[in-house]
Coordinates of C-alpha atoms in Angstrom, one line a residue:
M1 CA -0.3 -0.1 -0.1
D2 CA 1.8 3.4 -0.6
S3 CA 1.7 6.2 1.8
A4 CA -1.2 8.3 0.0
R5 CA -3.6 5.0 0.1
R6 CA -2.3 4.6 3.7
E7 CA -3.0 7.4 5.0
R8 CA -6.4 7.7 3.4
A9 CA -7.0 4.3 5.2
R10 CA -5.6 5.5 8.8
R11 CA -8.4 8.6 8.2
F12 CA -11.2 5.9 7.4
V13 CA -10.3 3.9 10.9
G14 CA -10.5 7.3 12.6
L15 CA -13.6 8.1 11.2
H16 CA -15.0 5.2 13.7
R17 CA -13.8 6.4 17.2
E18 CA -16.2 8.8 17.4
G19 CA -19.6 10.5 15.9
C20 CA -21.4 9.5 13.6
F21 CA -20.6 9.9 9.7
L22 CA -22.4 8.5 6.4
L23 CA -20.7 6.4 4.0
P24 CA -23.0 6.2 0.6
N25 CA -22.5 2.9 -1.4
A26 CA -21.4 3.3 -5.4
W27 CA -20.9 0.4 -7.9
D28 CA -18.4 2.2 -10.3
V29 CA -16.1 4.9 -10.4
G30 CA -18.7 7.2 -12.2
S31 CA -20.6 6.7 -9.6
A32 CA -17.8 7.1 -6.8
R33 CA -16.9 10.1 -7.6
V34 CA -20.2 11.7 -7.7
L35 CA -20.2 10.7 -4.1
E36 CA -16.9 11.9 -3.6
A37 CA -17.7 15.2 -5.0
A38 CA -20.1 15.9 -2.5
G39 CA -17.9 16.0 -0.4
F40 CA -18.4 12.5 1.7
P41 CA -15.0 11.5 3.5
A42 CA -15.6 7.7 1.9
V43 CA -17.2 6.0 0.0
A44 CA -17.9 2.0 0.3
T45 CA -19.4 -0.4 -2.5
T46 CA -22.6 -2.7 -3.1
S47 CA -22.4 -5.8 -3.9
A48 CA -25.8 -5.2 -5.4
G49 CA -25.0 -2.3 -7.3
V50 CA -21.9 -3.8 -9.0
A51 CA -23.8 -6.8 -9.4
F52 CA -26.9 -4.9 -11.6
S53 CA -24.1 -2.8 -13.3
L54 CA -22.9 -6.3 -14.7
G55 CA -26.4 -7.3 -15.5
R56 CA -26.4 -10.1 -13.1
P57 CA -28.5 -11.0 -9.8
D58 CA -27.2 -9.7 -5.9
H59 CA -26.4 -12.7 -3.5
A60 CA -29.5 -14.6 -2.8
F61 CA -30.7 -17.5 -1.6
F62 CA -29.3 -20.2 -3.7
A63 CA -32.6 -21.6 -4.9
E64 CA -33.5 -18.2 -6.6
Q65 CA -30.2 -18.1 -8.8
A66 CA -27.7 -20.5 -10.3
A67 CA -24.1 -20.6 -8.7
E68 CA -22.7 -19.3 -11.6
D69 CA -24.9 -16.5 -12.3
R70 CA -23.4 -14.9 -8.8
V71 CA -20.2 -12.3 -9.1
D72 CA -17.4 -14.1 -8.3
R73 CA -14.7 -12.8 -5.9
A74 CA -12.0 -11.9 -8.4
T75 CA -14.6 -10.0 -10.7
M76 CA -15.8 -8.2 -7.6
L77 CA -12.2 -7.5 -6.4
R78 CA -11.4 -6.1 -10.2
R79 CA -14.3 -3.5 -9.8
V80 CA -13.3 -2.5 -5.9
R81 CA -9.6 -2.0 -7.2
E82 CA -11.0 0.2 -10.7
I83 CA -13.0 2.3 -7.8
A84 CA -9.8 2.8 -4.9
D85 CA -7.8 3.8 -8.5
G86 CA -10.0 6.3 -9.1
I87 CA -11.2 8.0 -6.0
R88 CA -9.0 9.9 -3.4
V89 CA -11.1 9.0 -0.5
P90 CA -10.7 5.6 1.3
L91 CA -13.3 2.8 0.0
S92 CA -14.7 0.3 2.0
A93 CA -15.6 -2.9 0.4
D94 CA -18.7 -4.9 0.2
L95 CA -17.3 -8.6 0.9
E96 CA -20.4 -10.5 1.1
D97 CA -19.8 -13.7 2.7
G98 CA -16.2 -13.8 1.6
Y99 CA -16.4 -15.9 -1.3
G100 CA -16.4 -19.0 0.9
E101 CA -17.3 -20.8 3.9
T102 CA -14.1 -21.5 5.3
P103 CA -12.0 -19.1 7.3
K104 CA -9.0 -19.3 5.5
T105 CA -10.7 -18.4 2.0
V106 CA -12.2 -15.4 4.0
A107 CA -8.8 -14.8 5.2
E108 CA -7.5 -15.0 1.3
T109 CA -10.3 -12.5 0.3
I110 CA -9.5 -10.0 2.6
T111 CA -6.0 -9.9 2.0
M112 CA -6.7 -9.6 -1.9
T113 CA -9.3 -6.9 -0.7
L114 CA -6.0 -5.4 1.0
A115 CA -4.4 -5.3 -2.4
A116 CA -6.9 -4.0 -4.4
G117 CA -6.9 -0.8 -2.1
A118 CA -9.7 -0.7 -0.1
A119 CA -9.4 0.9 3.4
G120 CA -12.0 -1.7 4.8
G121 CA -14.4 -4.3 4.4
N122 CA -17.5 -6.2 5.4
I123 CA -17.9 -10.1 5.9
E124 CA -21.7 -11.2 6.6
D125 CA -22.8 -14.4 7.9
F126 CA -25.5 -15.1 5.5
T127 CA -24.9 -18.2 3.8
G128 CA -27.2 -18.2 0.6
S129 CA -29.0 -21.7 1.7
R130 CA -32.5 -21.6 3.2
E131 CA -32.1 -25.1 4.9
R132 CA -28.7 -23.2 6.9
P133 CA -29.4 -19.2 6.5
L134 CA -26.7 -18.3 8.7
Y135 CA -23.2 -19.7 9.3
E136 CA -23.5 -21.2 13.0
P137 CA -22.1 -18.9 15.2
E138 CA -18.5 -20.6 16.1
L139 CA -18.1 -20.9 12.2
A140 CA -19.4 -17.5 11.9
A141 CA -16.8 -15.7 14.6
D142 CA -13.9 -17.9 13.1
R143 CA -14.4 -16.6 9.6
I144 CA -14.4 -13.1 11.4
R145 CA -11.3 -14.1 13.5
A146 CA -9.4 -15.4 10.4
A147 CA -10.4 -12.3 8.9
R148 CA -8.6 -10.1 11.8
A149 CA -5.4 -12.4 11.6
A150 CA -4.9 -11.4 7.6
V151 CA -5.5 -7.8 8.5
D152 CA -3.0 -8.1 11.2
A153 CA -0.6 -9.8 9.2
S154 CA -0.8 -7.0 6.4
G155 CA 0.3 -4.6 9.1
E156 CA -2.1 -2.0 7.1
P157 CA -4.9 0.0 8.8
F158 CA -7.7 -1.1 7.7
V159 CA -12.0 -1.5 9.0
L160 CA -13.2 -4.9 9.7
V161 CA -16.7 -5.0 9.6
G162 CA -18.9 -8.4 11.6
R163 CA -22.0 -7.9 9.8
T164 CA -25.2 -10.5 11.0
D165 CA -28.4 -11.1 8.6
G166 CA -30.1 -12.5 11.2
L167 CA -33.0 -9.8 11.0
L168 CA -33.0 -10.5 7.6
V169 CA -33.7 -14.1 7.6
G170 CA -36.3 -14.0 10.2
G171 CA -33.8 -14.5 13.5
T172 CA -34.1 -12.7 17.2
L173 CA -33.0 -9.3 18.0
D174 CA -31.1 -11.1 20.8
D175 CA -29.5 -13.5 18.1
C176 CA -28.4 -10.4 16.4
V177 CA -26.8 -8.9 19.6
A178 CA -25.1 -11.8 20.9
R179 CA -23.6 -12.6 17.3
A180 CA -22.7 -8.9 16.9
N181 CA -20.6 -9.2 20.3
A182 CA -19.0 -12.2 19.2
Y183 CA -17.5 -10.7 16.0
L184 CA -16.6 -8.0 17.6
A185 CA -14.8 -10.2 20.3
A186 CA -13.2 -12.0 17.4
G187 CA -12.1 -9.0 15.9
A188 CA -14.1 -7.0 14.4
D189 CA -13.8 -3.5 14.4
C190 CA -17.6 -2.6 13.8
A191 CA -21.0 -4.5 13.8
F192 CA -23.3 -4.4 11.1
V193 CA -26.7 -5.4 11.5
P194 CA -29.1 -4.8 8.7
G195 CA -32.9 -4.8 8.6
A196 CA -32.9 -2.9 11.9
A197 CA -34.8 0.4 11.0
D198 CA -37.0 1.7 13.7
A199 CA -35.4 3.9 16.5
A200 CA -36.3 1.3 19.3
T201 CA -34.8 -1.8 17.4
I202 CA -31.6 0.8 16.5
G203 CA -31.5 2.1 20.2
T204 CA -31.5 -1.8 21.6
L205 CA -28.7 -2.4 18.7
V206 CA -26.7 0.4 20.2
R207 CA -27.0 0.1 24.0
E208 CA -26.1 -3.9 23.7
I209 CA -23.8 -4.2 21.1
D210 CA -20.2 -3.8 23.0
G211 CA -18.4 -1.5 19.8
P212 CA -19.5 0.5 17.1
L213 CA -22.8 0.1 15.1
N214 CA -23.4 0.5 11.4
V215 CA -26.9 0.9 9.8
V216 CA -28.0 0.6 6.8
M217 CA -30.8 3.5 5.5
G218 CA -32.8 3.4 2.1
L219 CA -34.1 -0.2 2.0
T220 CA -37.7 0.9 2.8
G221 CA -37.4 4.7 2.6
N222 CA -37.3 5.1 6.3
A223 CA -38.1 8.5 8.1
L224 CA -35.2 8.4 10.2
T225 CA -32.5 10.9 9.3
L226 CA -28.9 11.0 9.7
D227 CA -29.4 13.3 12.8
D228 CA -31.9 11.0 14.1
L229 CA -29.2 7.8 14.1
R230 CA -26.6 10.3 15.8
E231 CA -28.8 10.9 18.6
L232 CA -29.4 7.0 19.0
G233 CA -25.5 6.4 19.0
V234 CA -24.7 5.0 15.8
R235 CA -21.7 4.9 14.4
R236 CA -21.8 4.5 10.5
V237 CA -24.7 4.9 8.0
T238 CA -24.5 2.9 4.8
V239 CA -27.0 2.9 2.2
G240 CA -26.7 -0.1 0.8
G241 CA -27.8 -0.9 -2.8
S242 CA -30.7 1.8 -2.7
I243 CA -28.9 4.7 -4.2
A244 CA -28.4 1.9 -7.5
R245 CA -31.5 0.9 -7.3
A246 CA -33.1 4.3 -7.5
I247 CA -31.0 5.0 -10.5
Y248 CA -32.3 2.1 -11.9
G249 CA -35.7 3.1 -11.5
H250 CA -35.1 6.1 -13.5
L251 CA -33.5 4.1 -16.1
V252 CA -36.8 1.4 -16.3
T253 CA -39.2 5.2 -16.3
A254 CA -37.1 6.2 -19.0
A255 CA -37.4 2.9 -20.8
R256 CA -41.2 2.7 -20.4
E257 CA -41.9 6.3 -21.8
L258 CA -39.9 5.6 -24.9
A259 CA -41.6 2.1 -25.2
D260 CA -45.4 2.8 -24.4
K261 CA -45.3 6.7 -25.4
G262 CA -42.7 8.1 -27.9
T263 CA -41.7 10.8 -25.5
F264 CA -38.9 12.3 -24.3
S265 CA -39.6 14.1 -21.1
Y266 CA -37.1 11.7 -19.1
A267 CA -34.5 13.8 -20.5
D268 CA -35.8 16.7 -18.7
A269 CA -33.8 15.9 -15.3
Q270 CA -30.5 15.3 -16.8
I271 CA -27.4 16.5 -16.1
P272 CA -25.5 18.7 -18.8
Q273 CA -22.9 16.8 -20.5
D274 CA -20.1 19.5 -19.5
E275 CA -20.7 19.2 -16.3
L276 CA -20.3 15.5 -16.3
N277 CA -16.9 15.9 -18.2
R278 CA -15.8 17.6 -15.8
L279 CA -16.4 16.1 -12.9
F280 CA -15.2 12.7 -14.6
T281 CA -12.1 14.6 -16.0
P282 CA -8.9 13.7 -13.8
S283 CA -7.4 17.3 -11.7
A284 CA -5.4 17.9 -9.3
D285 CA -8.1 19.6 -7.6
R286 CA -10.6 17.0 -7.5
P287 CA -11.8 16.2 -3.4
G288 CA -10.1 14.4 -1.2
T289 CA -6.9 15.3 -1.9

């Protein structure tokens, strides 16, 4: 890791020590630069957005998608590298389940992610199997422990996030708290519990989890604001694939207007060509230097 990237990674680690910050999710270099230009201190990837941009489905239950349709590790990490190379703020990577069950595979994924230039990454406990939707707690913690060992062996700053998908697969809040604390004890720097969207649930997680908490907004148009989440004690807020899904929503609307009406009002909201050219032209005065 070069010195400039190492300094960005150190800044990213620092963001998790106090306060609350918003970490928006991009899916390619262009979307990441838009978020960077808006002034965010860091950007994350969204596995869903990356998959959609490749015409592929996001990681889901195996019964609902063929294994060959899932974006593989090499493809995902190529995109991570492209984004990390294309922005001047830290990048955190959505690494799904680490692209394999064994702790060894998860450790390899973390090592590859560091080499791709990311300053952080999530490892989740979702398996893709309806019969066994989450990895067993002991194995899930071992996977985080192996990820931590890979980070430590690198000697580089990196924010490791332990994510439990318990609420998304019908699990209990108590189980999510237990898993999150086990992942923190195994070496995660931050816990992530997607599916927590109301103040009461989030407040309980903040109180009962022994470390920084990430929550994801935008999944259902939740009414909570960043100020609300800051007051609740949340450390980090992401938006998952919601920006990508909103963009694809506009695309579908434009396609339907063209196909059904033969009109072009969708173009009224487009960004001028010169503005996009300026945004996407590399220059020394881009934010994040």
